[in-house]
Short mmCIF file of C-alpha atoms in Angstrom, two decimals:
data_model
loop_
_atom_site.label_atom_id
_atom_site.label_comp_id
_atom_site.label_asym_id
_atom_site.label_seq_id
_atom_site.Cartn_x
_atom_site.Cartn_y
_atom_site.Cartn_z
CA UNK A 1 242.82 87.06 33.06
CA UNK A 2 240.91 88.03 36.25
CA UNK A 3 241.45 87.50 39.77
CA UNK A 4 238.05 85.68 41.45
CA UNK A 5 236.55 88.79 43.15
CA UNK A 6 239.00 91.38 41.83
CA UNK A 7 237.73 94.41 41.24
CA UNK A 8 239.13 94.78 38.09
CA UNK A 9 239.13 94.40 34.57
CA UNK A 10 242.47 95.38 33.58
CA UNK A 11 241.90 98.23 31.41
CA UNK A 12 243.51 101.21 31.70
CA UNK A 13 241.91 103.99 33.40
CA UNK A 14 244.39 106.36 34.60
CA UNK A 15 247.36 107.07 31.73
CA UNK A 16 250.24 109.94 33.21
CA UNK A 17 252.06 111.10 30.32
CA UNK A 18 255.05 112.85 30.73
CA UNK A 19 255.05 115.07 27.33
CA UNK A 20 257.85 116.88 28.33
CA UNK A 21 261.37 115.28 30.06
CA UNK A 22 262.73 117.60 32.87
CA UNK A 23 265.38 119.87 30.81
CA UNK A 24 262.92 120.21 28.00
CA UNK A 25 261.14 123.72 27.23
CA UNK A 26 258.15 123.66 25.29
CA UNK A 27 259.31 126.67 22.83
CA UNK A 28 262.96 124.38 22.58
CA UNK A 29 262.23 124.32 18.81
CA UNK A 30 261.98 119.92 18.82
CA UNK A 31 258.38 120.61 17.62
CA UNK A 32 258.98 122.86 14.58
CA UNK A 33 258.17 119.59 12.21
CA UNK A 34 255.01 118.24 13.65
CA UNK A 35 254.38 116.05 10.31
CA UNK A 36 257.06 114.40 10.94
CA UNK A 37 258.34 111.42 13.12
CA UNK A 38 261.56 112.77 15.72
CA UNK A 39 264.26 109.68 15.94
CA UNK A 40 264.15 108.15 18.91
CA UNK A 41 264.90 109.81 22.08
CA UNK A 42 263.87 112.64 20.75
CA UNK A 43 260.32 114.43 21.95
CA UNK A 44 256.98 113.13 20.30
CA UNK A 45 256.05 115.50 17.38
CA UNK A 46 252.70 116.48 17.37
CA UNK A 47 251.37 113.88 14.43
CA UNK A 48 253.23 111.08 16.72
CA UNK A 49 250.83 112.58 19.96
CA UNK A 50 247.49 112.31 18.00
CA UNK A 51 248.79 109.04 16.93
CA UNK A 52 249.17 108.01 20.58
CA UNK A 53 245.85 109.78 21.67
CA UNK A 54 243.97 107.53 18.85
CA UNK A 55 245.51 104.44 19.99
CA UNK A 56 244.32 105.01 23.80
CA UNK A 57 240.79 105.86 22.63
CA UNK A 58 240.85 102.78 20.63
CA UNK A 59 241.89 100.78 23.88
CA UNK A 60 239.64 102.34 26.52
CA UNK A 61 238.62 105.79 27.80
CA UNK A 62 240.83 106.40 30.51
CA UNK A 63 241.52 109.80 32.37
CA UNK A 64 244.84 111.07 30.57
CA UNK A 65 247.27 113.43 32.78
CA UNK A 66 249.75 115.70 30.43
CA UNK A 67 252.62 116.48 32.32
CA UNK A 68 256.00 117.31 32.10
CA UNK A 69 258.54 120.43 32.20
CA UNK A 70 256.71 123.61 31.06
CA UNK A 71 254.15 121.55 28.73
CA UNK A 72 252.40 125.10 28.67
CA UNK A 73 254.78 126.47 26.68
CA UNK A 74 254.34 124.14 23.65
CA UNK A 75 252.73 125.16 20.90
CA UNK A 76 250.69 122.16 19.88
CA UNK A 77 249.23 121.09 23.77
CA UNK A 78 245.75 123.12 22.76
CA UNK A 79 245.42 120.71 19.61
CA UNK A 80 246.69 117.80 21.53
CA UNK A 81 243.65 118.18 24.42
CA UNK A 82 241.07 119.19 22.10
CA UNK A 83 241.61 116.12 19.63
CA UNK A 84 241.36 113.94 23.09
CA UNK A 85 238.42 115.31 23.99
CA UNK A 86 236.88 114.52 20.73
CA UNK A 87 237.48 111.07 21.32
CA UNK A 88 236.27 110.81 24.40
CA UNK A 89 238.99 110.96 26.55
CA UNK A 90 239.05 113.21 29.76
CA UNK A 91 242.07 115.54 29.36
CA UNK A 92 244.26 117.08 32.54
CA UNK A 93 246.73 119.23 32.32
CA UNK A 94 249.88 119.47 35.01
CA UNK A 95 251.18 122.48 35.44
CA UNK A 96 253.37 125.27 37.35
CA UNK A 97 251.17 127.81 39.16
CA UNK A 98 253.67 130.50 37.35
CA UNK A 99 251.94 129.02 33.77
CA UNK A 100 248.59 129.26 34.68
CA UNK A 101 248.01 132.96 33.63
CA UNK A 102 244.68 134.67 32.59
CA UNK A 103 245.49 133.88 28.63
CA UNK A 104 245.85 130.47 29.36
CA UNK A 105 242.87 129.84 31.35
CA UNK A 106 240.96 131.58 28.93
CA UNK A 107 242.34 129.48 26.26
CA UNK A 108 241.47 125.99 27.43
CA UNK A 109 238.15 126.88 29.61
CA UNK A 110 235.91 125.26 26.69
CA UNK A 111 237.36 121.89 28.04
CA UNK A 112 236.09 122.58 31.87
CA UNK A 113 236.64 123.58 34.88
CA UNK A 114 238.35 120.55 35.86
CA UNK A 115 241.19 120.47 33.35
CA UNK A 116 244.10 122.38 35.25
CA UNK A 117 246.14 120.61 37.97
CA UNK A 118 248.70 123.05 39.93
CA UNK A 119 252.28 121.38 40.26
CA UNK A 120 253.32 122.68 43.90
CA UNK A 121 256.51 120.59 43.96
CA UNK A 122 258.70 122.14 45.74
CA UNK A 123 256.51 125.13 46.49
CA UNK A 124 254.49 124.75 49.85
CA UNK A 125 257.74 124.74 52.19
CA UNK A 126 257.98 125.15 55.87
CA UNK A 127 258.83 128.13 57.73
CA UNK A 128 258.99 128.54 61.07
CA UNK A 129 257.66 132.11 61.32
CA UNK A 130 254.77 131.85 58.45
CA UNK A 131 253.78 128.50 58.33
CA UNK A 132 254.78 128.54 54.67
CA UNK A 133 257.65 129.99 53.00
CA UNK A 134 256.87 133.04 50.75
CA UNK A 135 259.00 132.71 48.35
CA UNK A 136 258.17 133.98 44.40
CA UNK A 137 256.60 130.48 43.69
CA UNK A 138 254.59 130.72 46.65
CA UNK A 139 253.19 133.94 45.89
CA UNK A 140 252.43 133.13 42.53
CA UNK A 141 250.69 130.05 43.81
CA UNK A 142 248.29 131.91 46.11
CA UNK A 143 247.45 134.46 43.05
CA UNK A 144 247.04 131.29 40.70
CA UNK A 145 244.43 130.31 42.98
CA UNK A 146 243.03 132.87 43.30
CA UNK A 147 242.83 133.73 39.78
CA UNK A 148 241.14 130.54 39.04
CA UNK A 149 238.54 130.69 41.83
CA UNK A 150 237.54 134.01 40.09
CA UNK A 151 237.18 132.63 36.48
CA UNK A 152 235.23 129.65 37.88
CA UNK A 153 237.27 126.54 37.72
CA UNK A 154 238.05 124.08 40.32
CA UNK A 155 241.50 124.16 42.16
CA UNK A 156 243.31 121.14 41.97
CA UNK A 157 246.64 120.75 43.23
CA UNK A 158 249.60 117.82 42.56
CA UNK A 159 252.43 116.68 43.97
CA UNK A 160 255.33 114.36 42.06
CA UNK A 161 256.58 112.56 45.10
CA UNK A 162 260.52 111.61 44.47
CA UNK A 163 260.83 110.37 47.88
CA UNK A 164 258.44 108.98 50.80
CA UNK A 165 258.87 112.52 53.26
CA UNK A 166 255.69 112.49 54.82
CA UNK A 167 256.23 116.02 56.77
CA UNK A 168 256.73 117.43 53.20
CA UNK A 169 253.13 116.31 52.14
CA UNK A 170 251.44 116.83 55.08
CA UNK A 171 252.19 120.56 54.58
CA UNK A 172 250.79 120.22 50.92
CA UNK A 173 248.00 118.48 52.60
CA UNK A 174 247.27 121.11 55.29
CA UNK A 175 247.72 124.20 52.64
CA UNK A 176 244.89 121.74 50.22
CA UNK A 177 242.55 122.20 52.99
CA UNK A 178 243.00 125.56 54.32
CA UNK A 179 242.88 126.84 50.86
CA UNK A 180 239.46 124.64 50.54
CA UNK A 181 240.90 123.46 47.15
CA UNK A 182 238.85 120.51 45.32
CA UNK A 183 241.69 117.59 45.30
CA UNK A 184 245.35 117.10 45.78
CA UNK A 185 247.09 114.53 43.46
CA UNK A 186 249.96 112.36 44.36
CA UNK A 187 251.93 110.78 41.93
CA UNK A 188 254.57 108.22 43.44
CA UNK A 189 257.46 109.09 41.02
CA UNK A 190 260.23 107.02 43.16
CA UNK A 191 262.94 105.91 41.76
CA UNK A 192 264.46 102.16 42.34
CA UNK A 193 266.50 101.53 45.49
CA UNK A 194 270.24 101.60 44.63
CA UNK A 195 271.27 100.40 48.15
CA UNK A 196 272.50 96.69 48.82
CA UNK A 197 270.06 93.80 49.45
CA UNK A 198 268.92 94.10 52.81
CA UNK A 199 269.11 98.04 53.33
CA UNK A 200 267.06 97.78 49.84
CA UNK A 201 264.36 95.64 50.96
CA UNK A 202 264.05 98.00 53.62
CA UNK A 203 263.45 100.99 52.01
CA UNK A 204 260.82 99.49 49.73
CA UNK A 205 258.86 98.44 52.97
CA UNK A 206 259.23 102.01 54.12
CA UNK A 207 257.37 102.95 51.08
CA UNK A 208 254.32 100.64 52.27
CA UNK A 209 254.41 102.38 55.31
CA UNK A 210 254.50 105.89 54.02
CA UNK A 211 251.20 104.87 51.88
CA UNK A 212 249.73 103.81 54.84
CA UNK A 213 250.32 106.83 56.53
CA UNK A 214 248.55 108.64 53.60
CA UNK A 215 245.57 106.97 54.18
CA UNK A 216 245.49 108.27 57.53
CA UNK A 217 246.50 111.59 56.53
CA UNK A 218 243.51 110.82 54.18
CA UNK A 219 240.87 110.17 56.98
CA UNK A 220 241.37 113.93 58.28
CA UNK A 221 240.66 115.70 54.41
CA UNK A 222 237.23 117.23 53.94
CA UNK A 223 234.77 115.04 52.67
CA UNK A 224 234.43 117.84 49.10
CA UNK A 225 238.44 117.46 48.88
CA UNK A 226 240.08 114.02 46.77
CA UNK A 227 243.28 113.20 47.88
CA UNK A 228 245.11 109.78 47.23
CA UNK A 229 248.39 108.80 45.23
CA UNK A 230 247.40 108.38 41.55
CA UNK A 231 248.51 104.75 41.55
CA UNK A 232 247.17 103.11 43.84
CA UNK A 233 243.98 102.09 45.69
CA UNK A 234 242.95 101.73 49.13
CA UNK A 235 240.73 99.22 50.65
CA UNK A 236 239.82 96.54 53.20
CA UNK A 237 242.20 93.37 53.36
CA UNK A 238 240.90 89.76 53.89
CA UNK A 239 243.49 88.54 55.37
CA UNK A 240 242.07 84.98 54.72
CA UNK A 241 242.18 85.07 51.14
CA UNK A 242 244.74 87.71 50.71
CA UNK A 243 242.80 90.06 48.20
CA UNK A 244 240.42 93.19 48.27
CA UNK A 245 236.53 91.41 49.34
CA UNK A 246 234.91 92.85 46.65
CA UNK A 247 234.66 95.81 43.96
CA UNK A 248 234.43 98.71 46.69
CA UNK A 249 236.85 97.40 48.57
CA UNK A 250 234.37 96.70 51.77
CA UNK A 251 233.86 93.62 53.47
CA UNK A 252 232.45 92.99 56.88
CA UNK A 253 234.70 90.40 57.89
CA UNK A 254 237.73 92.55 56.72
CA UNK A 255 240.38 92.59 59.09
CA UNK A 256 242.69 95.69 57.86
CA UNK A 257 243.16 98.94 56.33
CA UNK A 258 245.54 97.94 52.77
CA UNK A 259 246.54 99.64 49.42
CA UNK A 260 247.24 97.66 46.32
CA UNK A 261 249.51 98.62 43.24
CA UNK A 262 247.63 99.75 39.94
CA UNK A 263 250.57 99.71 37.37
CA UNK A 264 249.34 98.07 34.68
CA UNK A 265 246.45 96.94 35.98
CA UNK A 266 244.45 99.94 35.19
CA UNK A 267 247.61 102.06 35.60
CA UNK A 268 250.47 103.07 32.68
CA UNK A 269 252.69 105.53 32.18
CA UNK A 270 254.08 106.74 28.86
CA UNK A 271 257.43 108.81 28.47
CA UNK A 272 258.75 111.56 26.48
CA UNK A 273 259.96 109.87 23.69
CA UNK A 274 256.86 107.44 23.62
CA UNK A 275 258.46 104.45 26.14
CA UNK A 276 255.37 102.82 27.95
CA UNK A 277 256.30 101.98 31.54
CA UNK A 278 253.98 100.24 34.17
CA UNK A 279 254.37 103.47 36.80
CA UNK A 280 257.01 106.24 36.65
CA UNK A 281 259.52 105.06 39.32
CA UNK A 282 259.27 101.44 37.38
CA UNK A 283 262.69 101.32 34.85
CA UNK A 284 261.66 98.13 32.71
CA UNK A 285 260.07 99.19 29.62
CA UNK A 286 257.09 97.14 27.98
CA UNK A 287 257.10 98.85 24.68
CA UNK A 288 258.05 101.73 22.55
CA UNK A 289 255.01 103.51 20.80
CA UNK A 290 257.18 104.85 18.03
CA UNK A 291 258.56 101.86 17.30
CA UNK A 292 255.22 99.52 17.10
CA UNK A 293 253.28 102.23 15.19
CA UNK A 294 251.68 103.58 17.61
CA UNK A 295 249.68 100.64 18.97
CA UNK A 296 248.91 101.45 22.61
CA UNK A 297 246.63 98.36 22.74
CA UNK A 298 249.36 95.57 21.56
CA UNK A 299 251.50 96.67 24.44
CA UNK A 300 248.89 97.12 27.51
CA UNK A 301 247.32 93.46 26.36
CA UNK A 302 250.70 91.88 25.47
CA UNK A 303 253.88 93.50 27.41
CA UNK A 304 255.46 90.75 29.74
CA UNK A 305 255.47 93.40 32.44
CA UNK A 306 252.16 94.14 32.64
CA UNK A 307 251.02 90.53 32.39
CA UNK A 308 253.04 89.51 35.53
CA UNK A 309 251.36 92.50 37.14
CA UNK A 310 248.09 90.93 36.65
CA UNK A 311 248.80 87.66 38.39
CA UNK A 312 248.05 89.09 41.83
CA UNK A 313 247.35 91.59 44.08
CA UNK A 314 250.20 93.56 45.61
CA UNK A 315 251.63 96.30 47.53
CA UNK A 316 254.10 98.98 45.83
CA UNK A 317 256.82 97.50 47.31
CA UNK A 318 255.86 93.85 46.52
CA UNK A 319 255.30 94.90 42.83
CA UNK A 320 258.97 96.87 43.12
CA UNK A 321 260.18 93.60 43.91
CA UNK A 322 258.45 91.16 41.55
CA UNK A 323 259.90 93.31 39.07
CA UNK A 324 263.59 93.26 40.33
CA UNK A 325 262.82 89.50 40.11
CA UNK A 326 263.55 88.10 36.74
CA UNK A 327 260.40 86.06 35.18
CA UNK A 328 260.82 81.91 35.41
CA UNK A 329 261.39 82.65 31.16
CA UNK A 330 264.16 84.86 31.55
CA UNK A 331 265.55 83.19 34.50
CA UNK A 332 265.89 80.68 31.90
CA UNK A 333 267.32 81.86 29.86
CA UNK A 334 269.67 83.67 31.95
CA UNK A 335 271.29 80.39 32.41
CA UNK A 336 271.86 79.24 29.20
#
């Protein structure tokens, strides 16, 4: 299935995986049997990762983001990256600037200087007096920096956005540049709206907007410096036909700025325990790689989810709400 002039092919490209769930510590103990399959819930052992990094190679080559609580910590992530690598895959790693010590960059600089992302959640803060807070995270952000500027690899920051606060970022954004850092990485990790219909619909616009505003946030970052949400993609709209003009995104005749929604397009995101989802702040599930055997390719070419994603192109908020929307099948059967 392919949309005439879409740009494109629905493969996946971009694959977060969250390896670790947010009370999880890598040195917990859940990995102490790697040869063995953990019932469900439970973390991925380190056989059921390799498992999973085979069946994405066998799909496509996408970029593959490991993230999580502390995935530092666990004793297997080394193996994990390096078997990727051997496939083919390109391998980042998420983590806190408190993790990112001179052992560890020393153990994984044979995969690049590209392979570290700093998690600054919750550490670039406002103050009124220092521009940023300098608090213990802080600090050890700035010498995490630093540290990696001295052993050569590029500084990369990310962000796990929980809500649309666009002062938040824009602090993130300034400290990206003034710290002349090499990208900054959004990931839109919002949850669904639990508010009633129309306060609901509302808040999912609001979402569109605060995109939007990225993009112009965008338009002031230094030409040597990335920054976009993970999940989406930015381009001219024709407002005649309603889609992107062509495979850059240009068109002379274009009539606005627009983003469009990736999830499951060229988009997924896999859980802890294995659970495929379209994005991260998207509940329905299209699949369970422990309990298909580990066949990443069945599920991105087959899940119902991801096929009704395909049909056309949309805005985060218009895919939020095509998937609060039950298909014509299930609204079928709904009223049986």
């Amino acid at each position: 299935m392919e949309l005439e002039n879409g740009f494109d092919d629905f493969k996946p490209r971009l694959i977060v995986w969250q390896l670790q769930s947010e009370g999880e510590s890598g040195g917990n103990g859940v990995h102490a049997s790697p040869d063995h399959p953990h019932p469900p819930g439970l973390p991925l052992s380190t056989r059921e990762c390799l498992l999973i990094i085979d069946a994405i190679a066998r799909t496509s080559k996408p970029i593959v983001v490991l993230t999580g609580n502390t995935i530092m910590a666990r004793p297997d992530l080394h193996q994990i990256v390096e078997y990727g690598v051997a496939l083919g895959l390109k391998m980042i790693l998420e983590a806190g600037p408190e993790e990112l010590t001179e052992e560890v960059l020393r153990k994984f600089s044979q995969f690049g200087p590209r392979i570290f992302r700093i998690l600054v959640g919750d550490v670039i803060v406002e103050d009124m007096q220092t521009r940023y807070r300098h608090s213990t995270r802080f600090e050890a952000l700035e010498a995490t920096v630093n540290r990696m500027n001295a052993a050569g690899f590029e500084v990369h920051l990310c962000v796990h956005l929980k809500k649309p606060d666009v002062r938040s970022l824009a602090f993130d954004h300034d400290y990206a540049m003034r710290r002349k850092v090499n990208g900054l990485y959004c990931h839109l990790s919002f949850g669904p709206s639990r508010r009633s219909n129309g306060k609901r619909r509302a808040a999912d616009e609001n979402l569109d907007l605060f995109i939007e505003e990225i993009a112009q946030m965008k338009s002031f970052s230094p030409d040597q410096m990335y920054f976009s949400p993970q999940c989406v993609r930015y381009g001219y709209h024709n407002a005649e036909h309603g889609q992107p003009a062509d495979p850059d995104g240009f068109h002379h005749n274009a009539t606005s700025w627009h983003h469009w929604c990736l999830a499951g397009r060229t988009y997924a995101f896999i859980g802890p325990d294995g659970t495929v989802r379209a994005c991260a702040g998207l509940e329905p599930s299209c699949g369970n790689l422990r309990s298909n055997g580990f066949n990443f390719k069945k599920i991105w070419e087959s899940a119902s989810v991801f096929m009704r994603l395909r049909s056309d192109f949309r805005s985060c908020s218009q895919t939020r709400t095509l998937i609060k929307t039950p298909s014509p099948r299930q609204h079928h059967r709904n009223r049986q």
